[in-house]
CSV table of C-alpha atoms and ligand atoms in Angstrom, one decimal:
chain,number,residue,atom,x,y,z
D,321,UNK,CA,10.2,-0.1,-30.0
D,322,UNK,CA,7.0,0.5,-32.0
D,323,UNK,CA,7.2,1.8,-35.5
D,324,UNK,CA,6.2,5.5,-35.8
D,325,UNK,CA,3.4,7.1,-37.7
D,326,UNK,CA,3.0,10.8,-38.7
D,327,UNK,CA,-0.3,12.4,-39.6
D,328,UNK,CA,-0.4,15.7,-41.3
D,329,UNK,CA,-3.9,17.3,-41.2
D,330,UNK,CA,-4.6,20.1,-43.7
D,331,UNK,CA,-7.5,22.4,-44.1
D,332,UNK,CA,-10.4,23.2,-41.8
D,333,UNK,CA,-11.4,22.0,-38.4
D,334,UNK,CA,-13.9,19.5,-39.9
D,335,UNK,CA,-11.0,17.8,-41.5
D,336,UNK,CA,-9.2,18.0,-38.2
D,337,UNK,CA,-11.9,15.9,-36.5
D,338,UNK,CA,-11.5,13.3,-39.3
D,339,UNK,CA,-7.8,13.3,-38.6
D,340,UNK,CA,-8.4,12.9,-34.9
D,341,UNK,CA,-10.4,9.7,-35.6
D,342,UNK,CA,-7.6,8.2,-37.7
D,343,UNK,CA,-5.0,8.6,-35.0
D,344,UNK,CA,-6.4,5.8,-32.7
D,345,UNK,CA,-6.6,3.5,-35.8
D,346,UNK,CA,-2.9,4.0,-36.3
D,347,UNK,CA,-2.2,3.4,-32.6
D,348,UNK,CA,-4.4,0.2,-32.8
D,349,UNK,CA,-2.4,-0.9,-35.8
D,350,UNK,CA,0.7,-0.9,-33.7
D,351,UNK,CA,2.2,2.5,-34.3
D,352,UNK,CA,3.3,5.3,-31.9
D,353,UNK,CA,2.7,8.8,-33.1
D,354,UNK,CA,5.5,11.2,-34.0
D,355,UNK,CA,5.4,14.8,-35.2
D,356,UNK,CA,8.4,14.3,-37.5
D,357,UNK,CA,7.6,12.6,-40.8
D,358,UNK,CA,11.4,11.9,-41.3
D,359,UNK,CA,11.3,9.3,-38.6
D,360,UNK,CA,7.8,7.8,-39.5
D,361,UNK,CA,7.3,4.3,-41.0
D,362,UNK,CA,3.9,5.4,-42.1
D,363,UNK,CA,2.8,9.0,-43.1
D,364,UNK,CA,-0.8,9.9,-43.6
D,365,UNK,CA,-1.6,13.3,-45.3
D,366,UNK,CA,-5.3,14.2,-44.8
D,367,UNK,CA,-6.0,16.7,-47.5
D,368,UNK,CA,-8.4,19.7,-48.1
D,369,UNK,CA,-9.8,20.2,-51.6
D,370,UNK,CA,-12.1,23.2,-51.1
D,371,UNK,CA,-10.1,25.6,-53.2
D,372,UNK,CA,-7.5,25.2,-55.9
D,373,UNK,CA,-4.9,26.8,-53.5
D,374,UNK,CA,-5.8,24.0,-50.9
D,375,UNK,CA,-5.4,21.4,-53.6
D,376,UNK,CA,-2.0,22.7,-54.5
D,377,UNK,CA,-1.0,22.7,-50.8
D,378,UNK,CA,-2.2,19.2,-50.5
D,379,UNK,CA,-0.2,18.0,-53.5
D,380,UNK,CA,2.9,19.8,-52.2
D,381,UNK,CA,2.5,18.1,-48.8
D,382,UNK,CA,2.1,14.7,-50.5
D,383,UNK,CA,5.2,15.3,-52.6
D,384,UNK,CA,7.2,16.3,-49.5
D,385,UNK,CA,6.1,13.1,-47.8
D,386,UNK,CA,6.9,11.1,-51.0
D,387,UNK,CA,10.6,12.0,-50.5
D,388,UNK,CA,10.7,9.9,-47.4
D,389,UNK,CA,8.9,7.1,-49.2
D,390,UNK,CA,11.4,7.2,-52.0
D,391,UNK,CA,14.3,7.4,-49.5
D,392,UNK,CA,13.0,4.3,-47.8
D,393,UNK,CA,12.5,5.7,-44.2
D,394,UNK,CA,8.7,5.6,-44.8
D,395,UNK,CA,7.3,2.2,-45.7
D,396,UNK,CA,3.7,3.3,-46.4
D,397,UNK,CA,2.4,6.7,-47.6
D,398,UNK,CA,-1.3,7.3,-47.4
D,399,UNK,CA,-3.3,10.2,-48.9
D,400,UNK,CA,-6.8,10.8,-47.5
D,401,UNK,CA,-9.6,13.3,-47.6
D,402,UNK,CA,-11.2,15.8,-50.0
D,403,UNK,CA,-8.4,16.0,-52.6
D,404,UNK,CA,-8.4,12.2,-52.9
D,405,UNK,CA,-12.2,12.1,-53.1
D,406,UNK,CA,-12.0,14.7,-55.9
D,407,UNK,CA,-9.0,13.5,-57.9
D,408,UNK,CA,-8.1,10.1,-56.5
D,409,UNK,CA,-7.8,8.0,-59.6
D,410,UNK,CA,-5.9,10.8,-61.5
D,411,UNK,CA,-3.6,11.2,-58.5
D,412,UNK,CA,-2.9,7.5,-58.3
D,413,UNK,CA,-1.5,7.7,-61.9
D,414,UNK,CA,0.6,10.8,-61.1
D,415,UNK,CA,1.9,9.8,-57.7
D,416,UNK,CA,3.3,6.2,-57.8
D,417,UNK,CA,5.0,6.8,-54.4
D,418,UNK,CA,1.7,6.9,-52.7
D,419,UNK,CA,0.6,3.5,-51.4
D,420,UNK,CA,-3.0,4.2,-50.5
D,421,UNK,CA,-5.6,6.8,-51.5
D,422,UNK,CA,-8.6,6.9,-49.1
D,423,UNK,CA,-11.6,9.2,-50.0
D,424,UNK,CA,-13.9,10.9,-47.5
D,425,UNK,CA,-16.0,7.8,-47.0
D,426,UNK,CA,-13.0,5.7,-45.8
D,427,UNK,CA,-11.4,7.5,-42.8
D,428,UNK,CA,-13.0,5.1,-40.4
D,429,UNK,CA,-11.6,2.1,-42.4
D,430,UNK,CA,-7.9,3.2,-42.3
D,431,UNK,CA,-7.0,0.5,-39.7
D,432,UNK,CA,-8.8,-2.3,-41.6
D,433,UNK,CA,-7.3,-1.2,-44.9
D,434,UNK,CA,-3.8,-1.2,-43.5
D,435,UNK,CA,-4.5,-4.7,-42.2
D,436,UNK,CA,-5.8,-5.8,-45.6
D,437,UNK,CA,-2.7,-4.4,-47.2
D,438,UNK,CA,-0.5,-6.5,-44.8
D,439,UNK,CA,-2.5,-9.5,-45.9
D,440,UNK,CA,-1.7,-8.8,-49.6
D,441,UNK,CA,-4.7,-6.8,-50.8
D,442,UNK,CA,-3.1,-4.6,-53.5
D,443,UNK,CA,-6.0,-2.2,-54.0
D,444,UNK,CA,-4.6,1.4,-53.9
D,445,UNK,CA,-7.6,3.6,-54.4
D,446,UNK,CA,-10.6,3.5,-51.9
D,447,UNK,CA,-13.3,5.9,-53.0
D,448,UNK,CA,-17.1,5.6,-52.9
D,449,UNK,CA,-20.1,7.8,-52.4
D,450,UNK,CA,-19.7,9.5,-49.0
D,451,UNK,CA,-22.2,8.0,-46.6
D,452,UNK,CA,-20.2,7.4,-43.4
D,453,UNK,CA,-21.1,9.4,-40.3
D,454,UNK,CA,-18.9,9.2,-37.2
D,455,UNK,CA,-20.5,8.4,-33.9
D,456,UNK,CA,-19.7,8.6,-30.2
D,457,UNK,CA,-18.3,5.1,-30.4
D,458,UNK,CA,-15.6,6.3,-32.9
D,459,UNK,CA,-12.4,6.5,-30.9
D,460,UNK,CA,-10.7,9.9,-31.2
D,461,UNK,CA,-7.4,11.4,-30.0
D,462,UNK,CA,-7.7,15.2,-30.1
D,463,UNK,CA,-5.1,17.6,-31.4
D,464,UNK,CA,-6.7,20.5,-29.7
D,465,UNK,CA,-5.7,21.7,-26.2
D,466,UNK,CA,-7.3,19.5,-23.4
D,467,UNK,CA,-9.9,22.1,-22.5
D,468,UNK,CA,-11.4,22.6,-26.0
D,469,UNK,CA,-12.9,20.4,-28.6
D,470,UNK,CA,-14.8,20.4,-31.9
D,471,UNK,CA,-18.0,18.4,-31.9
D,472,UNK,CA,-19.0,17.4,-35.5
D,473,UNK,CA,-22.8,17.2,-35.4
D,474,UNK,CA,-23.4,16.3,-39.0
D,475,UNK,CA,-21.6,15.5,-42.3
D,476,UNK,CA,-22.2,16.6,-45.9
D,477,UNK,CA,-24.3,19.5,-47.3
D,478,UNK,CA,-27.6,19.8,-49.2
D,479,UNK,CA,-27.1,23.4,-50.4
D,480,UNK,CA,-26.0,24.0,-53.9
D,481,UNK,CA,-23.9,27.2,-53.8
D,482,UNK,CA,-22.7,27.6,-57.4
D,483,UNK,CA,-19.0,28.1,-56.4
D,484,UNK,CA,-18.7,25.1,-54.0
D,485,UNK,CA,-17.5,21.6,-54.5
D,486,UNK,CA,-18.1,20.4,-51.0
D,487,UNK,CA,-21.4,18.6,-51.6
D,488,UNK,CA,-19.7,16.5,-54.2
D,489,UNK,CA,-16.8,15.7,-51.9
D,490,UNK,CA,-18.8,15.2,-48.6
D,491,UNK,CA,-22.1,13.9,-49.8
D,492,UNK,CA,-25.7,14.6,-48.7
D,493,UNK,CA,-26.3,16.2,-45.3
D,494,UNK,CA,-26.7,13.6,-42.5
D,495,UNK,CA,-27.1,14.4,-38.9
D,496,UNK,CA,-26.0,12.5,-35.8
D,497,UNK,CA,-28.5,11.8,-33.1
D,498,UNK,CA,-28.9,14.0,-30.1
D,499,UNK,CA,-28.2,11.2,-27.6
D,500,UNK,CA,-25.1,10.2,-29.5
D,501,UNK,CA,-23.8,13.8,-29.4
D,502,UNK,CA,-24.6,14.1,-25.7
D,503,UNK,CA,-22.6,10.9,-25.1
D,504,UNK,CA,-19.6,12.3,-26.9
D,505,UNK,CA,-19.9,15.6,-25.1
D,506,UNK,CA,-20.0,13.8,-21.8
D,507,UNK,CA,-16.9,11.8,-22.7
D,508,UNK,CA,-15.2,15.0,-23.7
D,509,UNK,CA,-16.1,16.6,-20.4
D,510,UNK,CA,-14.7,13.6,-18.6
D,511,UNK,CA,-11.4,14.2,-20.4
D,512,UNK,CA,-11.4,17.8,-19.1
D,513,UNK,CA,-13.0,19.6,-22.1
D,514,UNK,CA,-14.8,22.9,-21.0
D,515,UNK,CA,-15.6,24.4,-24.4
D,516,UNK,CA,-17.2,22.6,-27.3
D,517,UNK,CA,-17.4,24.1,-30.8
D,518,UNK,CA,-20.3,22.7,-32.9
D,519,UNK,CA,-19.3,22.2,-36.5
D,520,UNK,CA,-20.5,20.8,-39.8
D,521,UNK,CA,-21.1,22.4,-43.2
D,522,UNK,CA,-24.3,24.1,-41.9
D,523,UNK,CA,-25.1,23.7,-38.2
D,524,UNK,CA,-28.5,25.3,-38.6
D,525,UNK,CA,-29.6,22.4,-40.8
D,526,UNK,CA,-29.2,20.0,-37.9
D,527,UNK,CA,-31.7,17.1,-38.3
D,528,UNK,CA,-33.4,18.6,-41.4
D,529,UNK,CA,-32.3,15.4,-43.2
D,530,UNK,CA,-34.6,13.4,-40.9
D,531,UNK,CA,-37.8,15.2,-42.0
D,532,UNK,CA,-39.3,18.2,-40.3
D,533,UNK,CA,-37.6,21.3,-39.1
D,534,UNK,CA,-34.1,21.8,-37.7
D,535,UNK,CA,-33.5,20.6,-34.1
D,536,UNK,CA,-30.5,22.7,-33.2
D,537,UNK,CA,-32.2,24.2,-30.1
D,538,UNK,CA,-33.2,20.8,-28.7
D,539,UNK,CA,-29.5,19.8,-29.3
D,540,UNK,CA,-28.2,22.8,-27.5
D,541,UNK,CA,-30.6,22.3,-24.6
D,542,UNK,CA,-29.4,18.7,-24.2
D,543,UNK,CA,-25.7,19.7,-24.5
D,544,UNK,CA,-26.1,22.4,-21.9
D,545,UNK,CA,-27.0,19.7,-19.3
D,546,UNK,CA,-23.7,18.0,-19.7
D,547,UNK,CA,-21.8,18.6,-16.5
D,548,UNK,CA,-18.4,20.1,-17.0
D,549,UNK,CA,-19.1,21.7,-20.4
D,550,UNK,CA,-19.1,25.5,-19.8
D,551,UNK,CA,-19.0,27.1,-23.2
D,552,UNK,CA,-20.9,25.9,-26.3
D,553,UNK,CA,-20.2,27.7,-29.6
D,554,UNK,CA,-22.0,27.5,-32.9
D,555,UNK,CA,-19.9,27.7,-36.0
D,556,UNK,CA,-21.0,27.7,-39.7
D,557,UNK,CA,-24.6,28.9,-39.4
D,558,UNK,CA,-26.2,29.2,-42.8
D,559,UNK,CA,-28.0,32.6,-43.0
D,560,UNK,CA,-31.5,31.1,-43.7
D,561,UNK,CA,-31.3,28.9,-40.7
D,562,UNK,CA,-30.8,31.6,-38.1
D,563,UNK,CA,-34.3,31.5,-36.7
D,564,UNK,CA,-35.9,33.6,-34.0
D,565,UNK,CA,-36.1,30.4,-31.9
D,566,UNK,CA,-32.4,29.9,-32.1
D,567,UNK,CA,-31.7,33.5,-31.2
D,568,UNK,CA,-34.2,33.5,-28.3
D,569,UNK,CA,-32.4,30.4,-27.0
D,570,UNK,CA,-29.0,32.1,-27.3
D,571,UNK,CA,-30.2,35.2,-25.5
D,572,UNK,CA,-31.2,33.3,-22.4
D,573,UNK,CA,-28.6,30.5,-22.5
D,574,UNK,CA,-26.2,30.0,-19.7
D,575,UNK,CA,-23.7,28.1,-21.8
D,576,UNK,CA,-24.2,28.8,-25.5
D,577,UNK,CA,-21.8,31.8,-25.9
D,578,UNK,CA,-23.0,35.0,-27.6
D,579,UNK,CA,-21.2,34.3,-30.8
D,580,UNK,CA,-22.3,33.3,-34.2
D,581,UNK,CA,-20.4,32.5,-37.4
D,582,UNK,CA,-22.7,33.3,-40.3
D,583,UNK,CA,-20.9,33.1,-43.7
D,584,UNK,CA,-22.9,35.5,-45.8
D,585,UNK,CA,-20.4,35.6,-48.7
D,586,UNK,CA,-21.8,38.8,-50.2
D,587,UNK,CA,-24.6,41.4,-49.7
D,588,UNK,CA,-25.5,42.2,-53.3
D,589,UNK,CA,-28.8,40.5,-54.4
D,590,UNK,CA,-27.4,40.0,-57.9
D,591,UNK,CA,-24.2,38.3,-56.7
D,592,UNK,CA,-26.1,36.2,-54.1
D,593,UNK,CA,-28.5,35.1,-56.9
D,594,UNK,CA,-25.6,34.0,-59.1
D,595,UNK,CA,-24.0,32.2,-56.1
D,596,UNK,CA,-27.2,30.3,-55.5
D,597,UNK,CA,-27.4,31.8,-52.0
D,598,UNK,CA,-30.3,34.3,-52.3
D,599,UNK,CA,-32.3,34.0,-49.1
D,600,UNK,CA,-35.7,35.3,-48.1
D,601,UNK,CA,-34.1,37.9,-45.7
D,602,UNK,CA,-31.4,40.2,-46.9
D,603,UNK,CA,-28.1,40.1,-45.1
D,604,UNK,CA,-28.5,43.5,-43.3
D,605,UNK,CA,-32.0,42.6,-42.0
D,606,UNK,CA,-30.6,39.3,-40.7
D,607,UNK,CA,-27.8,41.1,-38.9
D,608,UNK,CA,-30.1,43.6,-37.4
D,609,UNK,CA,-32.5,40.8,-36.3
D,610,UNK,CA,-29.6,38.9,-34.7
D,611,UNK,CA,-28.4,42.0,-32.8
D,612,UNK,CA,-31.9,43.0,-31.7
D,613,UNK,CA,-32.4,39.5,-30.1
D,614,UNK,CA,-28.8,39.0,-28.7
D,615,UNK,CA,-27.5,42.5,-28.2
D,616,UNK,CA,-24.0,41.5,-27.0
D,617,UNK,CA,-23.4,39.0,-29.7
D,618,UNK,CA,-20.1,38.9,-31.6
D,619,UNK,CA,-20.5,38.1,-35.3
D,620,UNK,CA,-18.1,36.4,-37.7
D,621,UNK,CA,-18.6,36.1,-41.4
D,622,UNK,CA,-16.9,34.9,-44.6
D,623,UNK,CA,-17.0,37.1,-47.7
D,624,UNK,CA,-16.1,36.3,-51.2
D,625,UNK,CA,-14.9,38.9,-53.7
D,626,UNK,CA,-14.4,38.6,-57.5
D,627,UNK,CA,-17.2,36.2,-58.2
D,628,UNK,CA,-17.8,36.0,-61.9
D,629,UNK,CA,-19.5,39.2,-63.1
D,630,UNK,CA,-19.1,41.1,-59.8
D,631,UNK,CA,-19.2,44.7,-61.0
D,632,UNK,CA,-17.4,47.6,-59.4
D,633,UNK,CA,-20.8,48.8,-58.2
D,634,UNK,CA,-21.6,45.4,-56.5
D,635,UNK,CA,-18.2,45.4,-54.9
D,636,UNK,CA,-18.7,49.0,-53.6
D,637,UNK,CA,-22.0,47.8,-52.2
D,638,UNK,CA,-20.1,45.1,-50.2
D,639,UNK,CA,-17.4,47.6,-49.2
D,640,UNK,CA,-20.0,50.0,-47.8
D,641,UNK,CA,-22.0,47.1,-46.3
D,642,UNK,CA,-19.0,46.1,-44.1
D,643,UNK,CA,-19.1,49.5,-42.4
D,644,UNK,CA,-22.8,49.2,-41.7
D,645,UNK,CA,-22.8,45.5,-40.6
D,646,UNK,CA,-19.9,46.0,-38.2
D,647,UNK,CA,-18.8,42.4,-38.0
D,648,UNK,CA,-16.5,41.5,-35.2
D,649,UNK,CA,-14.5,39.1,-37.3
D,650,UNK,CA,-14.5,38.5,-41.1
D,651,UNK,CA,-12.6,36.2,-43.4
D,652,UNK,CA,-12.3,37.4,-47.0
D,653,UNK,CA,-11.7,35.0,-49.9
D,654,UNK,CA,-10.9,35.8,-53.6
D,655,UNK,CA,-13.2,33.6,-55.8
D,656,UNK,CA,-11.4,30.8,-57.6
D,657,UNK,CA,-13.2,28.7,-60.2
D,658,UNK,CA,-13.5,25.1,-59.0
D,659,UNK,CA,-13.8,22.5,-61.8
D,660,UNK,CA,-17.0,20.6,-61.5
D,661,UNK,CA,-19.0,23.6,-60.0
D,662,UNK,CA,-21.6,25.6,-61.9
D,663,UNK,CA,-19.8,28.9,-61.3
D,664,UNK,CA,-16.7,27.6,-63.1
D,665,UNK,CA,-18.7,27.8,-66.3
D,666,UNK,CA,-20.0,31.4,-65.7
D,667,UNK,CA,-19.0,34.1,-68.1
D,668,UNK,CA,-17.2,37.4,-67.1
D,669,UNK,CA,-14.5,36.0,-64.9
D,670,UNK,CA,-12.4,38.7,-63.1
D,671,UNK,CA,-8.7,39.1,-63.4
D,672,UNK,CA,-6.7,37.9,-60.3
D,673,UNK,CA,-5.3,41.4,-60.0
D,674,UNK,CA,-8.8,42.8,-59.4
D,675,UNK,CA,-9.8,40.1,-57.1
D,676,UNK,CA,-6.7,40.5,-54.9
D,677,UNK,CA,-7.2,44.3,-54.9
D,678,UNK,CA,-10.8,44.0,-53.7
D,679,UNK,CA,-9.8,41.4,-51.1
D,680,UNK,CA,-7.1,43.7,-49.7
D,681,UNK,CA,-9.5,46.6,-49.6
D,682,UNK,CA,-12.1,44.7,-47.6
D,683,UNK,CA,-9.5,43.2,-45.2
D,684,UNK,CA,-8.1,46.7,-44.5
D,685,UNK,CA,-11.5,48.1,-43.7
D,686,UNK,CA,-12.4,45.1,-41.6
D,687,UNK,CA,-9.2,45.5,-39.6
D,688,UNK,CA,-10.2,49.0,-38.5
D,689,UNK,CA,-13.7,47.7,-37.7
D,690,UNK,CA,-12.4,44.8,-35.6
D,691,UNK,CA,-10.2,47.1,-33.6
D,692,UNK,CA,-13.1,49.5,-33.0
D,693,UNK,CA,-15.4,46.6,-32.0
D,694,UNK,CA,-12.8,45.2,-29.6
D,695,UNK,CA,-12.5,48.6,-27.9
D,696,UNK,CA,-15.9,48.2,-26.4
D,697,UNK,CA,-14.5,45.6,-24.0
D,698,UNK,CA,-11.8,47.9,-22.5
D,699,UNK,CA,-12.3,48.5,-18.8
D,700,UNK,CA,-14.7,45.6,-18.4
D,701,UNK,CA,-14.2,42.5,-16.3
D,702,UNK,CA,-15.0,39.5,-18.4
D,703,UNK,CA,-14.7,35.7,-18.2
D,704,UNK,CA,-11.8,34.2,-20.1
D,705,UNK,CA,-10.7,30.7,-20.9
D,706,UNK,CA,-6.9,30.5,-20.3
D,707,UNK,CA,-5.2,28.7,-23.2
D,708,UNK,CA,-1.6,28.5,-21.8
D,709,UNK,CA,1.5,30.4,-23.1
D,710,UNK,CA,0.8,32.8,-25.9
D,711,UNK,CA,1.7,31.1,-29.2
D,712,UNK,CA,4.3,33.8,-30.0
D,713,UNK,CA,5.9,34.3,-26.6
D,714,UNK,CA,6.3,32.3,-23.4
D,715,UNK,CA,6.5,35.6,-21.5
D,716,UNK,CA,2.7,36.0,-21.7
D,717,UNK,CA,-0.3,33.8,-21.1
D,718,UNK,CA,-3.0,33.7,-23.8
D,719,UNK,CA,-6.7,33.4,-23.2
D,720,UNK,CA,-10.0,33.8,-25.0
D,721,UNK,CA,-13.2,35.6,-24.4
D,722,UNK,CA,-16.4,33.6,-25.1
D,723,UNK,CA,-16.6,35.8,-28.2
D,724,UNK,CA,-13.3,34.6,-29.6
D,725,UNK,CA,-13.4,31.2,-31.4
D,726,UNK,CA,-10.2,29.1,-31.1
D,727,UNK,CA,-7.5,29.7,-33.7
D,728,UNK,CA,-9.4,32.2,-35.8
D,729,UNK,CA,-10.5,35.2,-33.8
D,730,UNK,CA,-7.5,36.6,-32.0
D,731,UNK,CA,-6.7,36.2,-28.3
D,732,UNK,CA,-6.6,38.0,-24.9
D,733,UNK,CA,-2.9,38.6,-23.9
D,734,UNK,CA,-2.6,38.3,-20.1
D,735,UNK,CA,-0.2,40.9,-19.0
D,736,UNK,CA,-0.6,40.4,-15.2
D,737,UNK,CA,-1.6,37.5,-13.1
D,738,UNK,CA,-1.3,33.8,-13.6
D,739,UNK,CA,-3.6,30.8,-14.1
D,740,UNK,CA,-3.4,27.3,-15.4
D,741,UNK,CA,-4.3,26.3,-19.0
D,742,UNK,CA,-8.0,25.4,-19.2
D,743,UNK,CA,-8.9,27.6,-16.2
D,744,UNK,CA,-11.9,29.9,-16.5
D,745,UNK,CA,-11.1,33.2,-14.8
D,746,UNK,CA,-12.2,36.8,-14.7
D,747,UNK,CA,-10.0,39.3,-16.4
D,748,UNK,CA,-10.0,43.1,-16.7
D,749,UNK,CA,-9.5,44.2,-20.3
D,750,UNK,CA,-6.9,46.9,-20.4
D,751,UNK,CA,-6.2,47.5,-24.2
D,752,UNK,CA,-7.4,46.6,-27.7
D,753,UNK,CA,-5.3,46.0,-30.7
D,754,UNK,CA,-6.4,45.1,-34.3
D,755,UNK,CA,-7.5,41.6,-33.4
D,756,UNK,CA,-6.2,40.9,-29.9
D,757,UNK,CA,-6.9,42.3,-26.4
D,758,UNK,CA,-4.7,42.8,-23.4
D,759,UNK,CA,-6.0,42.0,-19.9
D,760,UNK,CA,-5.0,41.5,-16.3
D,761,UNK,CA,-6.4,38.6,-14.3
D,762,UNK,CA,-8.4,39.5,-11.3
D,763,UNK,CA,-6.2,39.2,-8.2
D,764,UNK,CA,-6.6,36.7,-6.7
D,765,UNK,CA,-7.9,34.8,-9.7
D,766,UNK,CA,-11.7,34.9,-9.5
D,767,UNK,CA,-13.7,32.1,-11.2
D,768,UNK,CA,-16.8,33.1,-13.1
D,769,UNK,CA,-19.9,32.4,-11.1
D,770,UNK,CA,-21.9,29.3,-12.1
D,771,UNK,CA,-21.1,28.7,-15.7
D,772,UNK,CA,-18.7,31.0,-17.6
D,773,UNK,CA,-21.4,31.6,-20.2
D,774,UNK,CA,-23.4,33.5,-17.7
D,775,UNK,CA,-21.0,36.4,-18.1
D,776,UNK,CA,-22.4,37.8,-21.3
D,777,UNK,CA,-19.8,40.0,-22.8
D,778,UNK,CA,-20.9,43.7,-23.0
D,779,UNK,CA,-22.2,43.6,-19.4
D,780,UNK,CA,-20.2,45.2,-16.7
D,781,UNK,CA,-19.2,42.1,-14.8
D,782,UNK,CA,-17.9,42.5,-11.3
D,783,UNK,CA,-15.4,40.2,-9.6
D,784,UNK,CA,-17.4,38.1,-7.1
D,785,UNK,CA,-20.5,37.9,-9.0
D,786,UNK,CA,-5.1,26.7,-33.5
D,787,UNK,CA,-4.3,25.1,-41.2
D,788,UNK,CA,-1.8,22.6,-40.5
D,789,UNK,CA,-1.7,20.2,-37.6
D,790,UNK,CA,0.5,17.3,-36.8
D,791,UNK,CA,-0.2,14.7,-34.2
D,792,UNK,CA,2.2,13.6,-31.5
D,793,UNK,CA,0.7,11.4,-28.8
T,1828,LIG,S1,-23.5,25.8,-47.6
T,1828,LIG,FE1,-22.7,26.3,-49.7
T,1828,LIG,S2,-20.6,27.0,-49.4
T,1828,LIG,FE2,-21.2,25.8,-47.5
T,1828,LIG,S3,-20.5,23.7,-47.9
T,1828,LIG,FE3,-22.7,23.8,-48.5
T,1828,LIG,S4,-22.6,24.3,-50.7
T,1828,LIG,FE4,-20.6,24.7,-49.9
């Protein structure tokens, strides 16, 4: 019997990919994976340190795992990721139960460091300037369903948003090569992946670290040629980087789905200025330009309320902006001061009560907008990617439109018809809720013609034409 290892992955999908590269290292070190930390000889907690609430969750998770270390069932407790990069040395003093602390530059060295520990190396804290970049040769065991995967195209960030600690935790922006990413996409396709979701801190900056302009369109062009990949999705597009070239590409693409995640954070020029995110084009012009180039696109954004000095008038501006912008999906965050960032020193902080009230108001308004936006699909026959049983009931299948990103944008509940997980099928949309849709699969199940991306949502198509993850492998 092999000893067991548990890996708890907290935070965003970028962190998840890092976790996915640590699993094979544990397996190569002689462990079998388990979902249950109570039976694990080694527990790895991969932390997120973006916000203080995430830091608190990370410390709580480490403390829970530390109980097994103190009880003796766990022989080695490892904390990794952003919180370690941020507070590693302090944590090492506060948490004597933790055997190893690995910062964001040491994920790929987990196996080696465990071997060194076996040989008697007593170093507990492994932190250095983040420079590592994973490659297609980095083994990876995915936690996502077999048909969908995240493809991390770069690491780090060169922006200097005044509220954000990420550039300190992840280092300077560094892109992977196109051929390396194509090799990984081809390997994913061989494993049965049909949908790849491109991620990093700013996908539109791809290759800007290598001199010259961004090379996102050439990357998309190359990825589109990978046989077996049907949907390609862009996440985390910085507003300034959404060029006409990129939009023209999306408008004609067979596989790049009409979906864009553009975190604008705010619409008020004053707040954006203080955030260090003032761009040449104002947010409304950007949205109008995107929709004029790709009319059927679904847009997701992130918004931040309660930034220091945000006046009632600036908030009203954002509240009204939401109605005009008509985002399909929006996440809303209340600002929290992050030690080490410029904004943490700004004057006029807002009370939590006001921040929470503003957050609730935006979310309520967005819920109504999302529902209204979803209604436009009712009566249409559209391509869906079948996920398997719905997460909340085994009586229904769950699926997604090309305009719904995994784990964050709601689902299509299949009320009639059956298909296998990972299957691309055509479905008639029958109802819209706040975030989800209902649909019936075409009978018999009709596959989308050519690639599924060719069924641009919004057209009348006719039949015939996943915060916390555990690994258990
Ligand atoms: S773009 Fe701004 S918010 Fe996003 S990771 Fe970079 S610094 Fe942080």
